[in-house]
Amino acid sequence: MTQIWTGSLNDPFRVGGSVGLYDTTLRDGEQTVGVVLDPEQKLEIARLLDGLGIDRIEAGFPRVSQDDWEAVRLISEAGLSAEVWGFSRAVPADLEALVELGVRASVIESPISDLKLAAIRVSRDKMLDRITNAMRFAADHGIHAAFFGVDSTRADPAFYEQAYRSAIEAGAKEVCVVDTLGIASPEAVADLVSRTLAWAGPDVPVHFHGHNDFGLATAAAVAAVKAGARWVQGTINGMGERAGNASLAEVALTLRALYGVGSNLRLDRIREVSERVRELSGYELEPWKPVTGETLFRRESGAVASQFHDPPSIEPYSSELVRAERAVVLGKKSGLDSIRIKAEELGLDVPEERRADLLAKVKALGTRKRGLVTDEEFRELVLAG
């Protein structure tokens, strides 16, 4: 039996194929305000990501601090199945650090929008020199480089093309379309990815790296894949600066369920990895967050509880797909079926003629508490008669 119940509406738009997932939780994700991960914690997360089926893990930016250097070293030496990537600016000291650590693949970034160039007081010509020199250095030292044009989506189109062509000609093996501030609509992302593919050629894989400032990171990533991007960059739980990055779990599930695009992500492990990353990072998620939210498969509404026995009628995909527990919970919005289901679950004898009175008490308690009625409170109500 299928675990996805989305119907046939999306069938004309399915594209098939597969996409690679590149995780930047340990670098861009740690830029979440207030999050600090030590090298051992990063190694733990890297191992979790590896078990999750992530294809490429960005171990960090070694020049940021000694801790980041040590984290990259530990992860590089951990014998993971995933490819371990570094991160570098297009400056000699950053690149030399990669060589010293023996990192064999890395994103190499440079700002390319006029807004960014003006902020750091660097001309276009000088930035082009930095980009070409960095790519030549990487190629000469056996580093598989992906050029990462910061603020791609706000760059002048002609300069964008010039920068990316120059990077490829100087030795970049892959390129990243970067929506640094999350300003691009899905349609704009698809157009930019398509144009990049047209002149980069079939031998240069294109990544998409998007942020969620307008709530469009997943939609933009999907648009990029439909346009031909082979890699999506993102983080666990959508961690990152401001509104965060694309959530790789959301992207992977959306692509699989709605577009028929596969990935190596182990959806059955995503919730445990999500929880552990949250614990180590010290933040909470909205309980209704897609894929990993705490309440996705809990039902308080009485109308929905009456259909609880038939998951496809009230859920778009099976809880088993992401290894989550289904449950009926009690509160202000409960119904008679909620009482019946909860009583059976707890092994309590509640005759049909008592359910209406018990429901009234449950609703009143939930209203007073402004929250859920616990199983123990429900037992007390039942036993009180």
XYZ file of N, CA and C in Angstrom, residues 151-342:
576
model
N 24.531 36.482 -3.320
C 23.517 37.424 -3.790
C 23.330 37.341 -5.303
N 23.417 36.119 -5.818
C 23.211 35.871 -7.256
C 21.939 36.507 -7.767
N 20.878 36.370 -6.977
C 19.556 36.747 -7.459
C 19.357 38.261 -7.533
N 20.294 39.037 -6.955
C 20.198 40.493 -7.093
C 21.341 41.063 -7.931
N 22.140 40.176 -8.518
C 23.262 40.626 -9.340
C 22.771 41.119 -10.701
N 23.511 42.050 -11.288
C 23.246 42.452 -12.669
C 23.372 41.214 -13.556
N 22.374 40.911 -14.377
C 22.406 39.664 -15.165
C 23.658 39.497 -16.007
N 24.134 40.575 -16.617
C 25.329 40.474 -17.459
C 26.555 40.148 -16.606
N 26.668 40.788 -15.438
C 27.824 40.519 -14.575
C 27.711 39.133 -13.946
N 26.501 38.724 -13.606
C 26.282 37.366 -13.106
C 26.859 36.356 -14.093
N 26.486 36.487 -15.352
C 26.974 35.550 -16.365
C 28.487 35.647 -16.510
N 29.010 36.853 -16.495
C 30.458 37.027 -16.626
C 31.198 36.363 -15.470
N 30.690 36.546 -14.248
C 31.341 35.963 -13.074
C 31.319 34.435 -13.126
N 30.184 33.877 -13.482
C 30.065 32.421 -13.497
C 30.850 31.808 -14.657
N 30.805 32.443 -15.811
C 31.621 31.944 -16.923
C 33.108 31.996 -16.564
N 33.524 33.089 -15.939
C 34.931 33.228 -15.556
C 35.337 32.151 -14.562
N 34.454 31.860 -13.607
C 34.751 30.825 -12.616
C 34.914 29.466 -13.278
N 34.029 29.146 -14.209
C 34.108 27.850 -14.899
C 35.366 27.767 -15.749
N 35.652 28.819 -16.483
C 36.854 28.832 -17.329
C 38.121 28.707 -16.510
N 38.089 29.216 -15.255
C 39.273 29.153 -14.396
C 39.377 27.843 -13.627
N 38.365 26.972 -13.728
C 38.496 25.656 -13.100
C 37.364 25.202 -12.211
N 36.338 26.034 -11.990
C 35.206 25.585 -11.176
C 34.518 24.404 -11.844
N 34.249 23.370 -11.084
C 33.609 22.162 -11.614
C 32.091 22.203 -11.493
N 31.587 23.021 -10.556
C 30.159 23.138 -10.336
C 29.856 24.598 -9.984
N 28.578 24.973 -10.061
C 28.198 26.341 -9.716
C 26.922 26.328 -8.886
N 26.787 27.332 -8.034
C 25.628 27.457 -7.157
C 24.878 28.744 -7.468
N 23.595 28.613 -7.746
C 22.721 29.784 -7.847
C 22.283 30.103 -6.426
N 22.574 31.325 -5.970
C 22.454 31.637 -4.546
C 21.447 32.763 -4.315
N 20.355 32.424 -3.645
C 19.357 33.429 -3.265
C 19.616 33.814 -1.815
N 20.654 34.616 -1.615
C 21.176 34.920 -0.283
C 20.132 35.523 0.639
N 19.275 36.374 0.114
C 18.279 37.042 0.947
C 16.858 36.529 0.704
N 16.741 35.417 0.012
C 15.442 34.789 -0.181
C 14.449 35.649 -0.928
N 14.941 36.451 -1.889
C 14.059 37.423 -2.554
C 13.469 36.922 -3.864
N 13.913 35.775 -4.350
C 13.501 35.327 -5.683
C 12.227 34.491 -5.622
N 11.288 34.806 -6.495
C 10.099 33.968 -6.626
C 10.507 32.637 -7.260
N 9.697 31.598 -7.088
C 10.015 30.321 -7.742
C 10.187 30.462 -9.250
N 9.363 31.315 -9.877
C 9.467 31.501 -11.325
C 10.806 32.127 -11.698
N 11.250 33.090 -10.891
C 12.530 33.747 -11.159
C 13.692 32.779 -10.955
N 13.589 31.939 -9.932
C 14.635 30.940 -9.692
C 14.722 29.986 -10.875
N 13.587 29.507 -11.351
C 13.580 28.591 -12.497
C 14.230 29.244 -13.709
N 13.927 30.504 -13.941
C 14.502 31.216 -15.081
C 16.012 31.361 -14.943
N 16.477 31.725 -13.747
C 17.912 31.915 -13.541
C 18.670 30.593 -13.647
N 18.105 29.534 -13.088
C 18.738 28.215 -13.204
C 18.793 27.781 -14.669
N 17.714 27.979 -15.397
C 17.678 27.601 -16.818
C 18.724 28.350 -17.623
N 18.829 29.658 -17.373
C 19.821 30.454 -18.107
C 21.240 30.033 -17.748
N 21.456 29.708 -16.476
C 22.783 29.266 -16.050
C 23.155 27.950 -16.722
N 22.212 27.022 -16.768
C 22.449 25.738 -17.425
C 22.751 25.907 -18.909
N 22.091 26.871 -19.538
C 22.230 27.051 -20.987
C 23.664 27.370 -21.379
N 24.337 28.208 -20.567
C 25.718 28.534 -20.951
C 26.779 27.802 -20.138
N 26.391 27.198 -19.004
C 27.370 26.402 -18.244
C 27.608 25.053 -18.926
N 26.555 24.537 -19.582
C 26.710 23.261 -20.275
C 26.350 22.081 -19.397
N 26.132 20.922 -19.996
C 25.660 19.737 -19.271
C 26.682 19.125 -18.322
N 27.952 19.487 -18.471
C 28.986 18.881 -17.630
C 29.248 19.663 -16.345
N 28.534 20.766 -16.149
C 28.727 21.587 -14.952
C 27.445 21.536 -14.118
N 27.417 20.725 -13.064
C 26.209 20.645 -12.231
C 25.877 21.990 -11.597
N 24.581 22.285 -11.539
C 24.102 23.516 -10.931
C 23.401 23.199 -9.610
N 23.762 23.953 -8.562
C 23.118 23.850 -7.257
C 22.126 25.007 -7.103
N 21.198 24.832 -6.162
C 20.404 25.970 -5.719
C 20.518 26.088 -4.211
N 20.805 27.306 -3.762
C 20.926 27.602 -2.333
C 19.955 28.747 -2.037
N 18.889 28.439 -1.291
C 17.871 29.457 -1.054
C 17.585 29.696 0.410
N 17.097 30.899 0.700
C 16.690 31.268 2.057
C 15.190 31.510 2.100
N 14.640 31.589 3.314
C 13.199 31.511 3.499
C 12.559 32.825 3.938
N 13.142 33.946 3.566
C 12.660 35.237 4.054
C 11.221 35.537 3.662
N 10.773 35.021 2.546
C 9.388 35.208 2.121
C 8.599 33.893 2.176
N 9.141 32.918 2.903
C 8.448 31.639 3.039
C 8.441 30.798 1.784
N 9.391 31.039 0.878
C 9.372 30.372 -0.423
C 10.570 29.452 -0.657
N 11.346 29.157 0.373
C 12.573 28.384 0.161
C 12.298 27.013 -0.447
N 11.303 26.297 0.067
C 10.992 24.984 -0.489
C 10.458 25.103 -1.912
N 9.546 26.046 -2.129
C 8.987 26.232 -3.473
C 10.073 26.630 -4.464
N 10.989 27.484 -4.045
C 12.076 27.908 -4.933
C 13.008 26.738 -5.240
N 13.292 25.910 -4.232
C 14.150 24.749 -4.462
C 13.496 23.778 -5.448
N 12.191 23.561 -5.301
C 11.471 22.698 -6.234
C 11.542 23.275 -7.649
N 11.343 24.578 -7.772
C 11.413 25.219 -9.087
C 12.794 25.052 -9.703
N 13.832 25.158 -8.868
C 15.204 24.985 -9.357
C 15.415 23.578 -9.899
N 14.903 22.582 -9.169
C 15.059 21.191 -9.603
C 14.293 20.955 -10.901
N 13.085 21.482 -10.990
C 12.303 21.325 -12.222
C 13.019 21.967 -13.408
N 13.790 23.028 -13.121
C 14.511 23.718 -14.192
C 15.835 23.046 -14.541
N 16.229 22.044 -13.747
C 17.436 21.301 -14.079
C 18.547 21.315 -13.059
N 18.354 21.970 -11.908
C 19.378 21.938 -10.867
C 19.564 20.509 -10.372
N 20.811 20.103 -10.221
C 21.092 18.730 -9.779
C 21.282 18.614 -8.275
N 21.513 19.755 -7.613
C 21.756 19.755 -6.177
C 20.909 20.829 -5.501
N 20.373 20.480 -4.338
C 19.710 21.465 -3.486
C 20.498 21.565 -2.191
N 20.853 22.788 -1.825
C 21.532 23.033 -0.563
C 20.499 23.460 0.482
N 20.693 23.013 1.707
C 19.767 23.382 2.771
C 20.261 22.869 4.104
N 19.395 22.914 5.091
C 19.785 22.555 6.454
C 18.711 21.689 7.107
N 19.076 21.115 8.239
C 18.103 20.427 9.072
C 17.238 21.482 9.762
N 15.945 21.283 9.724
C 14.974 22.190 10.346
C 14.937 23.573 9.706
N 15.628 23.764 8.565
C 15.657 25.082 7.955
C 16.468 26.085 8.743
N 17.403 25.612 9.576
C 18.247 26.517 10.362
C 18.958 27.530 9.460
N 19.299 28.675 10.032
C 20.071 29.654 9.291
C 19.765 31.069 9.740
N 20.499 32.007 9.170
C 20.289 33.418 9.501
C 18.882 33.871 9.117
N 18.424 34.904 9.795
C 17.126 35.525 9.519
C 16.014 34.474 9.553
N 15.340 34.236 8.428
C 14.258 33.240 8.378
C 14.760 31.844 8.061
N 16.065 31.686 7.934
C 16.634 30.366 7.737
C 16.805 29.963 6.281
N 17.323 28.764 6.101
C 17.565 28.164 4.791
C 16.390 27.269 4.390
N 16.483 26.714 3.202
C 15.540 25.665 2.816
C 15.724 24.475 3.748
N 14.610 23.893 4.190
C 14.656 22.678 4.997
C 14.782 21.481 4.060
N 15.871 20.735 4.185
C 16.077 19.608 3.271
C 14.994 18.542 3.412
N 14.455 18.379 4.612
C 13.378 17.401 4.793
C 12.142 17.814 4.010
N 11.772 19.090 4.087
C 10.604 19.571 3.352
C 10.823 19.452 1.848
N 12.016 19.821 1.412
C 12.319 19.747 -0.019
C 12.246 18.299 -0.501
N 12.868 17.387 0.240
C 12.900 15.986 -0.179
C 11.505 15.380 -0.219
N 10.686 15.640 0.801
C 9.340 15.074 0.824
C 8.472 15.686 -0.274
N 8.573 16.994 -0.452
C 7.773 17.656 -1.496
C 8.133 17.115 -2.870
N 9.425 17.001 -3.141
C 9.847 16.493 -4.443
C 9.368 15.065 -4.668
N 9.478 14.250 -3.644
C 9.066 12.849 -3.790
C 7.557 12.716 -3.944
N 6.807 13.380 -3.044
C 5.369 13.172 -2.997
C 4.621 13.864 -4.125
N 5.056 15.065 -4.488
C 4.293 15.861 -5.444
C 4.860 15.859 -6.852
N 6.174 15.565 -6.981
C 6.805 15.658 -8.304
C 7.474 14.359 -8.754
N 7.487 13.350 -7.904
C 8.090 12.083 -8.286
C 9.597 12.140 -8.431
N 10.228 13.090 -7.741
C 11.686 13.229 -7.801
C 12.277 12.576 -6.558
N 13.164 11.626 -6.756
C 13.735 10.903 -5.638
C 14.987 11.562 -5.080
N 15.341 11.142 -3.868
C 16.610 11.540 -3.246
C 17.011 10.406 -2.317
N 18.195 10.518 -1.745
C 18.665 9.476 -0.832
C 18.278 9.734 0.620
N 17.477 10.776 0.880
C 17.131 11.103 2.254
C 16.265 10.014 2.878
N 16.658 9.562 4.063
C 15.900 8.569 4.820
C 14.811 9.281 5.621
N 13.625 9.402 5.044
C 12.548 10.112 5.731
C 12.172 9.446 7.050
N 12.406 8.132 7.156
C 12.063 7.443 8.395
C 13.002 7.807 9.544
N 14.090 8.520 9.247
C 15.017 8.937 10.299
C 14.991 10.444 10.548
N 14.236 11.179 9.748
C 14.361 12.632 9.789
C 13.891 13.228 11.107
N 12.861 12.661 11.720
C 12.362 13.272 12.951
C 13.335 13.102 14.114
N 14.004 11.968 14.196
C 14.977 11.796 15.276
C 16.194 12.689 15.067
N 16.605 12.862 13.809
C 17.723 13.761 13.533
C 17.316 15.206 13.820
N 16.127 15.573 13.414
C 15.610 16.916 13.692
C 15.626 17.203 15.189
N 15.139 16.245 15.962
C 15.073 16.447 17.412
C 16.461 16.597 18.027
N 17.391 15.765 17.591
C 18.735 15.827 18.178
C 19.443 17.129 17.799
N 19.279 17.575 16.560
C 19.885 18.843 16.159
C 19.289 19.997 16.966
N 17.987 19.943 17.219
C 17.350 20.961 18.061
C 17.930 20.945 19.462
N 18.089 19.760 20.022
C 18.634 19.647 21.383
C 20.030 20.252 21.467
N 20.871 19.906 20.502
C 22.246 20.405 20.522
C 22.314 21.903 20.262
N 21.367 22.413 19.489
C 21.399 23.823 19.108
C 20.645 24.728 20.070
N 19.716 24.157 20.833
C 19.031 24.937 21.849
C 17.890 25.799 21.365
N 17.115 25.334 20.388
C 15.946 26.089 19.942
C 14.757 25.150 19.835
N 13.575 25.720 19.669
C 12.355 24.942 19.491
C 11.782 25.212 18.104
N 10.954 24.277 17.630
C 10.273 24.428 16.345
C 8.783 24.633 16.566
N 8.119 25.249 15.584
C 6.664 25.304 15.632
C 6.133 23.874 15.629
N 5.155 23.577 16.481
C 4.651 22.197 16.523
C 3.967 21.776 15.234
N 3.564 22.741 14.404
C 2.899 22.414 13.136
C 3.861 22.416 11.950
N 5.160 22.464 12.199
C 6.134 22.525 11.114
C 6.033 21.293 10.221
N 6.052 21.472 8.887
C 5.969 20.316 7.984
C 7.051 19.267 8.279
N 6.698 18.038 8.128
C 7.564 16.852 8.235
C 7.948 16.535 9.677
N 8.449 17.510 10.427
C 9.019 17.235 11.745
C 8.212 17.793 12.905
N 7.114 18.493 12.646
C 6.345 19.113 13.714
C 5.744 18.101 14.677
N 5.650 18.510 15.943
C 5.182 17.626 17.011
C 3.714 17.228 16.845
N 2.888 18.124 16.290
C 1.441 17.863 16.266
C 0.912 17.406 14.907
N 1.798 17.083 13.971
C 1.337 16.744 12.622
C 0.342 15.589 12.589
N 0.533 14.618 13.461
C -0.313 13.430 13.430
C -1.147 13.281 14.699
N -1.329 14.398 15.429
C -2.217 14.418 16.586
C -3.513 15.106 16.193
N -4.630 14.572 16.669
C -5.918 15.112 16.276
C -6.742 15.466 17.508
N -7.115 16.754 17.619
C -7.991 17.207 18.701
C -9.426 17.393 18.210
N -9.592 17.813 16.976
C -10.918 18.092 16.427
C -11.795 16.838 16.416
N -12.998 16.977 16.969
C -13.905 15.840 16.986
C -14.303 15.386 15.601
N -14.489 16.333 14.680
C -14.869 15.976 13.314
C -13.797 15.139 12.648
N -12.542 15.468 12.933
C -11.441 14.702 12.359
C -11.272 13.373 13.072
N -11.476 13.375 14.389
C -11.340 12.130 15.154
C -12.303 11.061 14.665
N -13.467 11.489 14.148
C -14.442 10.510 13.649
C -13.928 9.758 12.429
N -12.851 10.296 11.805
C -12.255 9.644 10.639
C -10.861 9.083 10.960
N -10.523 9.061 12.251
C -9.164 8.697 12.649
C -8.792 7.286 12.211
N -9.799 6.419 12.105
C -9.541 5.030 11.718
C -9.093 4.894 10.270
N -9.224 5.968 9.491
C -8.935 5.931 8.054
C -7.910 7.013 7.720
N -6.612 6.771 7.947
C -5.588 7.806 7.786
C -5.627 8.550 6.450
N -5.831 7.883 5.295
C -5.824 8.641 4.038
C -6.914 9.698 3.945
N -7.941 9.595 4.768
C -9.013 10.582 4.713
C -8.640 11.887 5.409
N -7.638 11.845 6.288
C -7.305 13.050 7.059
C -5.820 13.424 7.007
N -5.032 12.662 6.270
C -3.593 12.935 6.204
C -3.103 12.786 4.762
N -2.144 13.633 4.313
C -1.655 13.536 2.938
C -0.612 12.448 2.732
N -0.018 12.000 3.835
C 0.935 10.891 3.747
C 0.942 10.168 5.082
N 1.432 8.945 5.066
C 1.386 8.092 6.242
C 2.381 8.543 7.307
N 1.948 8.428 8.550
C 2.862 8.705 9.665
C 4.052 7.761 9.638
N 3.852 6.580 9.071
C 4.931 5.595 9.008
C 6.067 6.062 8.091
N 5.735 6.899 7.114
C 6.754 7.386 6.183
C 7.841 8.148 6.923
N 7.446 8.902 7.954
C 8.413 9.688 8.723
C 8.540 9.160 10.157
N 8.033 7.982 10.367
C 8.111 7.294 11.656
C 7.619 8.182 12.806
N 6.388 8.647 12.656
C 5.756 9.462 13.692
C 4.590 8.690 14.294
N 4.198 9.048 15.509
C 3.086 8.397 16.174
C 1.796 9.176 15.930
N 0.726 8.450 15.606
C -0.580 9.067 15.475
C -1.280 9.006 16.833
N -2.097 10.032 17.114
C -2.800 10.037 18.395
C -4.006 10.956 18.338
N -5.037 10.597 19.095
C -6.159 11.485 19.371
C -5.896 12.102 20.741
N -5.992 13.421 20.814
C -5.821 14.121 22.082
C -7.123 14.840 22.422
N -7.306 15.136 23.698
C -8.566 15.692 24.171
C -8.435 17.158 24.554
N -9.502 17.911 24.276
C -9.512 19.326 24.627
C -10.818 19.976 24.234
N -10.805 21.278 24.123
C -12.007 22.062 23.828
C -12.687 21.631 22.531
N -11.906 21.166 21.568
C -12.448 20.880 20.234
C -12.818 19.416 20.032
N -12.781 18.629 21.104
C -13.064 17.194 20.999
C -14.530 16.925 20.661
N -14.789 15.669 20.244
C -16.149 15.224 19.936
C -16.417 13.877 20.579
N -17.597 13.343 20.354
C -17.964 12.062 20.959
C -17.023 10.938 20.539
N -16.601 10.957 19.269
C -15.668 9.914 18.826
C -14.321 10.039 19.527
N -13.941 11.263 19.867
C -12.694 11.467 20.606
C -12.765 10.759 21.956
N -13.918 10.889 22.630
C -14.105 10.239 23.930
C -14.029 8.730 23.774
N -14.721 8.207 22.779
C -14.725 6.755 22.549
C -13.312 6.228 22.279
N -12.590 6.899 21.374
C -11.245 6.441 20.987
C -10.297 6.496 22.171
N -10.334 7.604 22.927
C -9.406 7.744 24.054
C -9.735 6.724 25.147
